[in-house]
Amino acid sequence: MDDKTVIDLYWVRSQEAITQTDRIYGPLCRKIAGRFLRSSQDVEECVNDTYFALWNTIPPARPAHFPSFLAKVARNQALKRLE
C-alpha cells in the first residue's frame, strides 16, 4: 500500500489507516520515540499518541511527504512526553 492510499484512508476516516500506518511506519515511529524515551512502555504510548495526532490532523492536512510528516509528529509527541 502506498502513502497516498494511506492518506486517503485517513480522509475517509477508516480505521485501516492506523493499521496500515503501523504496519508500514511503526518501526520508524518506535525508533524516533526510542531516541528520546528510555522506557519501552513510554515508547509504545508515544507511538499510540502519534497515531491519534495523525487521526486528528489528517484531514484537514494532506501531507505531501507522509514519512516526513509522520516523523515530525512522532518527534513532537516524544518531546511532549519528556516534559
Coordinates of C-alpha atoms in Angstrom, one line a residue, residues 12 15 20-21 25-26 28 32-33 37-38 48 50 55 57-58 64 76 83:
V12 CA -12.5 8.8 4.8
Q15 CA -9.5 2.6 11.0
Q20 CA -1.5 0.4 7.7
T21 CA 0.5 3.3 9.2
Y25 CA 5.9 3.0 9.6
G26 CA 5.6 1.5 13.1
L28 CA 10.2 4.2 12.2
I32 CA 12.2 8.0 16.7
A33 CA 10.4 7.7 20.1
L37 CA 12.4 7.9 25.7
R38 CA 14.0 5.1 27.6
N48 CA -0.1 5.5 20.0
T50 CA 1.4 9.8 17.3
W55 CA -6.0 10.9 13.1
T57 CA -4.6 16.2 11.8
I58 CA -5.5 14.4 8.6
A64 CA 2.9 15.9 0.5
N76 CA 6.9 16.2 18.8
E83 CA 8.1 17.5 29.6

